């Protein structure tokens, strides 16, 4: 299971990243210590054997083997491997960036397909967008230091108007020790959208599908 350090990184403190290096659970040390142990043992075994147990003739044979291995290592240029690695990492980070949802397109779709000019209709549209922004804020609080500083606690989200006190109580009532609760505002969004469809505030089924997509 993946060990998440997002909340620790999101809080801007002096030496925060350095302290992460000394954590064992989910650390890079725990991941590679077995391989590192065998590599170190093999390295020192070969060193001791070469320096203290081999004759001069055996040392020459060993050196030829080492030279032959180094020749094969040059067959694959390091620049090619690094170029492939950089391209892979850049593509991965770009895909993460493009996965960030932007509310502008969905806002226009809601304004177009959720009809009505009464106050109830306007509140419905604003509530839908509020739930959308709330879900986005809850996610970004765990990965962005800027958003974490802007909304240190969920109470600050309530003060900013993205969530009511009743919704905060509902959100806090869901146990979040084993899984995240970022999906709860999305559930509120879907339920409210279904009610709008049942009340014929959304008359176009394709529009409903477009909003959900």
Tab-separated table of C-alpha atoms in Angstrom:
chain	number	residue	atom	x	y	z
A	1	UNK	CA	0.000	0.000	0.000
A	2	UNK	CA	1.277	3.469	-0.846
A	3	UNK	CA	2.352	5.569	2.144
A	4	UNK	CA	1.207	9.161	1.677
A	5	UNK	CA	3.336	12.069	2.910
A	6	UNK	CA	1.206	14.734	1.246
A	7	UNK	CA	0.014	16.347	4.464
A	8	UNK	CA	3.574	16.538	5.822
A	9	UNK	CA	4.896	18.145	2.654
A	10	UNK	CA	1.953	20.535	2.322
A	11	UNK	CA	2.856	22.268	5.604
A	12	UNK	CA	5.729	24.662	4.986
A	13	UNK	CA	8.190	24.125	7.848
A	14	UNK	CA	11.949	24.413	8.097
A	15	UNK	CA	13.621	21.082	7.504
A	16	UNK	CA	10.375	19.370	6.525
A	17	UNK	CA	11.853	17.469	3.590
A	18	UNK	CA	14.987	16.589	5.571
A	19	UNK	CA	12.880	14.969	8.306
A	20	UNK	CA	11.168	12.836	5.673
A	21	UNK	CA	14.544	11.293	4.829
A	22	UNK	CA	14.782	9.821	8.327
A	23	UNK	CA	11.361	8.167	8.285
A	24	UNK	CA	11.500	4.410	7.850
A	25	UNK	CA	7.894	3.593	6.905
A	26	UNK	CA	7.539	4.015	3.165
A	27	UNK	CA	11.066	5.428	2.846
A	28	UNK	CA	13.597	4.909	0.090
A	29	UNK	CA	15.854	3.202	2.638
A	30	UNK	CA	13.255	0.521	3.338
A	31	UNK	CA	12.814	0.008	-0.391
A	32	UNK	CA	16.465	-0.597	-1.289
A	33	UNK	CA	18.167	-1.787	1.900
A	34	UNK	CA	18.129	-5.488	0.913
A	35	UNK	CA	19.637	-4.831	-2.524
A	36	UNK	CA	22.103	-2.376	-0.979
A	37	UNK	CA	23.207	-4.981	1.565
A	38	UNK	CA	23.880	-7.663	-1.060
A	39	UNK	CA	25.632	-5.184	-3.363
A	40	UNK	CA	27.890	-3.952	-0.552
A	41	UNK	CA	28.649	-7.514	0.557
A	42	UNK	CA	29.501	-8.580	-3.006
A	43	UNK	CA	31.653	-5.479	-3.560
A	44	UNK	CA	33.741	-5.942	-0.430
A	45	UNK	CA	34.028	-9.692	-1.048
A	46	UNK	CA	35.475	-9.077	-4.519
A	47	UNK	CA	37.748	-6.338	-3.153
A	48	UNK	CA	39.127	-8.536	-0.389
A	49	UNK	CA	39.565	-11.466	-2.782
A	50	UNK	CA	41.402	-9.307	-5.346
A	51	UNK	CA	43.717	-7.628	-2.835
A	52	UNK	CA	44.603	-10.496	-0.504
A	53	UNK	CA	43.845	-13.886	-2.089
A	54	UNK	CA	44.603	-13.693	-5.835
A	55	UNK	CA	48.005	-14.211	-7.322
A	56	UNK	CA	49.498	-11.816	-9.858
A	57	UNK	CA	48.406	-14.040	-12.741
A	58	UNK	CA	44.865	-14.320	-11.354
A	59	UNK	CA	44.745	-10.544	-10.867
A	60	UNK	CA	45.535	-10.030	-14.559
A	61	UNK	CA	42.709	-12.384	-15.537
A	62	UNK	CA	40.356	-10.564	-13.177
A	63	UNK	CA	41.374	-7.206	-14.665
A	64	UNK	CA	40.677	-8.503	-18.184
A	65	UNK	CA	37.208	-9.611	-17.085
A	66	UNK	CA	36.567	-6.174	-15.583
A	67	UNK	CA	37.753	-4.480	-18.782
A	68	UNK	CA	35.494	-6.725	-20.882
A	69	UNK	CA	32.476	-5.882	-18.694
A	70	UNK	CA	33.201	-2.155	-18.952
A	71	UNK	CA	33.359	-2.495	-22.752
A	72	UNK	CA	29.873	-3.999	-22.853
A	73	UNK	CA	28.588	-1.200	-20.616
A	74	UNK	CA	29.593	1.349	-23.270
A	75	UNK	CA	27.428	-0.350	-25.915
A	76	UNK	CA	24.326	1.447	-24.559
A	77	UNK	CA	25.098	5.184	-24.376
A	78	UNK	CA	24.220	6.824	-21.085
A	79	UNK	CA	22.747	9.842	-22.881
A	80	UNK	CA	20.148	7.579	-24.531
A	81	UNK	CA	19.106	6.087	-21.197
A	82	UNK	CA	18.928	9.509	-19.532
A	83	UNK	CA	16.970	10.940	-22.460
A	84	UNK	CA	14.421	8.146	-22.223
A	85	UNK	CA	14.161	8.612	-18.452
A	86	UNK	CA	13.702	12.395	-18.684
A	87	UNK	CA	11.093	11.985	-21.413
A	88	UNK	CA	9.188	9.454	-19.312
A	89	UNK	CA	9.260	11.638	-16.182
A	90	UNK	CA	8.267	14.787	-18.091
A	91	UNK	CA	5.343	12.971	-19.719
A	92	UNK	CA	4.227	11.632	-16.350
A	93	UNK	CA	4.237	15.073	-14.709
A	94	UNK	CA	2.507	16.652	-17.699
A	95	UNK	CA	-0.253	14.034	-17.491
A	96	UNK	CA	-0.688	14.900	-13.816
A	97	UNK	CA	-0.957	18.578	-14.699
A	98	UNK	CA	-3.547	17.962	-17.404
A	99	UNK	CA	-5.521	15.811	-14.934
A	100	UNK	CA	-6.181	18.877	-12.748
A	101	UNK	CA	-9.862	19.776	-13.281
A	102	UNK	CA	-10.633	23.335	-14.310
A	103	UNK	CA	-14.130	24.552	-13.346
A	104	UNK	CA	-14.564	27.004	-16.222
A	105	UNK	CA	-15.896	24.554	-18.804
A	106	UNK	CA	-18.220	22.880	-16.314
A	107	UNK	CA	-19.426	26.280	-15.099
A	108	UNK	CA	-20.460	27.209	-18.636
A	109	UNK	CA	-22.199	23.848	-19.100
A	110	UNK	CA	-24.165	24.292	-15.858
A	111	UNK	CA	-25.130	27.824	-16.838
A	112	UNK	CA	-26.336	26.541	-20.210
A	113	UNK	CA	-28.245	23.392	-19.264
A	114	UNK	CA	-29.530	24.177	-15.745
A	115	UNK	CA	-32.312	26.522	-16.786
A	116	UNK	CA	-34.421	28.927	-14.781
A	117	UNK	CA	-34.304	32.572	-13.751
A	118	UNK	CA	-35.832	32.318	-10.293
A	119	UNK	CA	-33.846	32.620	-7.095
A	120	UNK	CA	-34.111	28.858	-6.517
A	121	UNK	CA	-32.538	28.196	-9.899
A	122	UNK	CA	-29.697	30.617	-9.251
A	123	UNK	CA	-29.048	29.040	-5.849
A	124	UNK	CA	-29.008	25.616	-7.504
A	125	UNK	CA	-26.373	26.680	-10.010
A	126	UNK	CA	-24.251	28.339	-7.350
A	127	UNK	CA	-24.516	25.285	-5.086
A	128	UNK	CA	-23.405	22.966	-7.869
A	129	UNK	CA	-20.347	25.107	-8.524
A	130	UNK	CA	-19.674	25.408	-4.803
A	131	UNK	CA	-19.607	21.624	-4.414
A	132	UNK	CA	-17.271	21.380	-7.389
A	133	UNK	CA	-14.870	23.964	-5.981
A	134	UNK	CA	-15.113	22.373	-2.533
A	135	UNK	CA	-13.977	18.992	-3.850
A	136	UNK	CA	-11.107	20.662	-5.688
A	137	UNK	CA	-10.031	22.605	-2.586
A	138	UNK	CA	-10.060	19.488	-0.392
A	139	UNK	CA	-7.812	17.707	-2.874
A	140	UNK	CA	-5.429	20.629	-3.371
A	141	UNK	CA	-5.082	21.134	0.398
A	142	UNK	CA	-3.252	17.814	0.558
A	143	UNK	CA	-0.793	18.491	-2.289
A	144	UNK	CA	-0.322	22.268	-2.520
A	145	UNK	CA	1.456	24.310	0.136
A	146	UNK	CA	-0.182	27.511	-1.118
A	147	UNK	CA	-3.700	26.079	-0.756
A	148	UNK	CA	-2.772	24.517	2.597
A	149	UNK	CA	-1.674	27.924	3.897
A	150	UNK	CA	-4.873	29.521	2.588
A	151	UNK	CA	-7.102	26.836	4.141
A	152	UNK	CA	-5.194	25.335	7.105
A	153	UNK	CA	-8.336	23.666	8.484
A	154	UNK	CA	-11.795	22.812	7.250
A	155	UNK	CA	-13.174	25.637	9.375
A	156	UNK	CA	-11.308	28.070	7.140
A	157	UNK	CA	-13.081	26.520	4.155
A	158	UNK	CA	-16.397	27.241	5.892
A	159	UNK	CA	-15.354	30.834	6.583
A	160	UNK	CA	-14.501	31.295	2.900
A	161	UNK	CA	-18.042	30.260	1.942
A	162	UNK	CA	-17.243	27.017	0.137
A	163	UNK	CA	-19.001	24.882	2.760
A	164	UNK	CA	-21.736	25.375	5.328
A	165	UNK	CA	-21.459	24.364	8.976
A	166	UNK	CA	-24.010	21.596	8.441
A	167	UNK	CA	-21.995	20.232	5.532
A	168	UNK	CA	-18.864	20.408	7.684
A	169	UNK	CA	-20.559	18.283	10.347
A	170	UNK	CA	-21.600	15.768	7.704
A	171	UNK	CA	-18.073	15.677	6.294
A	172	UNK	CA	-16.485	15.223	9.728
A	173	UNK	CA	-18.923	12.450	10.610
A	174	UNK	CA	-17.461	10.241	7.885
A	175	UNK	CA	-14.479	8.225	9.218
A	176	UNK	CA	-11.394	9.273	7.273
A	177	UNK	CA	-8.673	7.197	8.930
A	178	UNK	CA	-8.654	4.451	6.296
A	179	UNK	CA	-9.560	6.422	3.160
A	180	UNK	CA	-9.845	9.973	1.891
A	181	UNK	CA	-13.121	11.897	1.883
A	182	UNK	CA	-12.522	14.068	-1.165
A	183	UNK	CA	-15.326	12.271	-2.993
A	184	UNK	CA	-18.093	13.402	-0.611
A	185	UNK	CA	-18.695	16.829	-2.248
A	186	UNK	CA	-18.795	15.021	-5.597
A	187	UNK	CA	-21.568	12.814	-4.206
A	188	UNK	CA	-23.475	15.909	-3.092
A	189	UNK	CA	-22.996	17.336	-6.582
A	190	UNK	CA	-24.390	14.195	-8.232
A	191	UNK	CA	-27.388	13.969	-5.891
A	192	UNK	CA	-28.243	17.632	-6.435
A	193	UNK	CA	-27.902	17.178	-10.172
A	194	UNK	CA	-30.264	14.196	-10.055
A	195	UNK	CA	-32.829	16.236	-8.129
A	196	UNK	CA	-32.557	18.992	-10.723
A	197	UNK	CA	-33.224	16.456	-13.468
A	198	UNK	CA	-36.239	15.037	-11.620
A	199	UNK	CA	-37.636	18.543	-11.131
A	200	UNK	CA	-37.190	19.213	-14.874
A	201	UNK	CA	-34.686	21.978	-14.256
A	202	UNK	CA	-32.449	20.096	-16.686
A	203	UNK	CA	-34.468	19.279	-19.797
A	204	UNK	CA	-31.661	18.081	-22.051
A	205	UNK	CA	-30.372	14.581	-21.281
A	206	UNK	CA	-27.305	15.209	-23.414
A	207	UNK	CA	-26.614	18.288	-21.314
A	208	UNK	CA	-26.787	16.172	-18.157
A	209	UNK	CA	-24.358	13.702	-19.706
A	210	UNK	CA	-22.033	16.533	-20.709
A	211	UNK	CA	-22.007	17.930	-17.168
A	212	UNK	CA	-21.224	14.509	-15.696
A	213	UNK	CA	-18.372	13.989	-18.137
